[in-house]
Phi, psi and omega in degrees: 000154173291162182297326177297319179291326178291319175300312179304313187291316176302316180297321178293316178297313182299316181294312179301316177299314182298315181288320180292322178298315184294317178302303181301316183291326182290316183293326185261004187304317181302316176297320179297312181302315174306313184299313178301318180297319181289327186287323181262006176274129185277329183295150179290148180238339186290148186299315190287336174283322187286353179293345169272113186306318181290345181278337182237010184293337179256002182286124181281318181246116182247353184193156183294315178292327179291323177297319179293324177292316178291323179296319182295319184288324185272322191241349183073184182298323178304335182296336177288342174246027178292128185082012183287326178299308171294337173292317177293318172306328174281309188290327178302304179291334183294305184289331173297316178295317180300308182296328180285308182303316186296311177305320179298312181298316181289327180296318176291321182286326178276335184077017178210139179281352183280125184306321183297336180276341184289338178295336182269006179289142181312136177311322180298314179294329172299316180297309186292320171302315176298319179297316182291321178297316180295323174296316180298313180296323179296313183294320180291341185233009192299312182309322178292327180292321181295314179299317178299314181295315180304308179296318178291332189271353185279130167261222176247135358278157186275146171275317179241126183274332182224172178293325179293315177297324173299312185300311177296321186287323172296316179298320183287328185268320188239349181071193183306319179302334181295329179290344177245027178295136177078016184287327185290311175297332176293313171302316179300327184282314192287338180294309176281332183294304179294324175297313181297314183301304185294312182294321181283332175300311179300319175304309178299328181292317179298314175305315182292321178295316178298321179296321179295313184295323180297317180292327182227071187294343183251009178289153180299149183306134179103335180286000183268001183298145182294147179280179182293320177292317177300319177298317180301315178300320178299312179293321177297314183289323182293320184290322177297312173308311182296318184290319181298322182284330187254004186293329175300321179296327180293316176302321173298316180300314181299318183299315175299318183296317184279000000 
């Protein structure tokens, strides 16, 4: 492709990643807030441990529904979107960088800038490309991720009322390095997570294309591409697999951040 074409493609990838990331983060924010509260809570939450009264007497959150009720009672509906502003400021550059770097790496691996050719890239290269793109995106957006976690993890009373107060407070107490607290475990997490997410997504897409071809063997070339619903299902399955495998590392990351 010509240089102008490459720039246009990069802008499309960055814009698509930023918009999709912003929508995803806003819609799932209530679940993310509940997840973070459980991750940073030191007291036990599992049912088999809580059978002992002394083990859960000090646990603030003991179940998903109970946590949702407590957050709503203490903080109101806005509590479920606590830290959403830094989350949006994080996810937009994160997904923009990730999509752009990923497309560039897959273009190199496939020898073509056409997206339809990228699905045929070796699974190993898909995993490596996803991991590298995830690392680049994480480093580029990490301070916002830190602020998001700190604000979302706060119950009542709050330590920081706004994103600005959190930013200034961290700078005053820990300096610039404080904005990157937990970066190492985050990178340790993002390498397998992003690799699994992208790699399994490409694998599921290949399976879906094979299924479409099996159902319509005489369809014109290119008509076996996954539909929007099929792509959504592939993304759902890939994200679920990656999160299930890497969740322990995410808990470690959150503890370091807070």
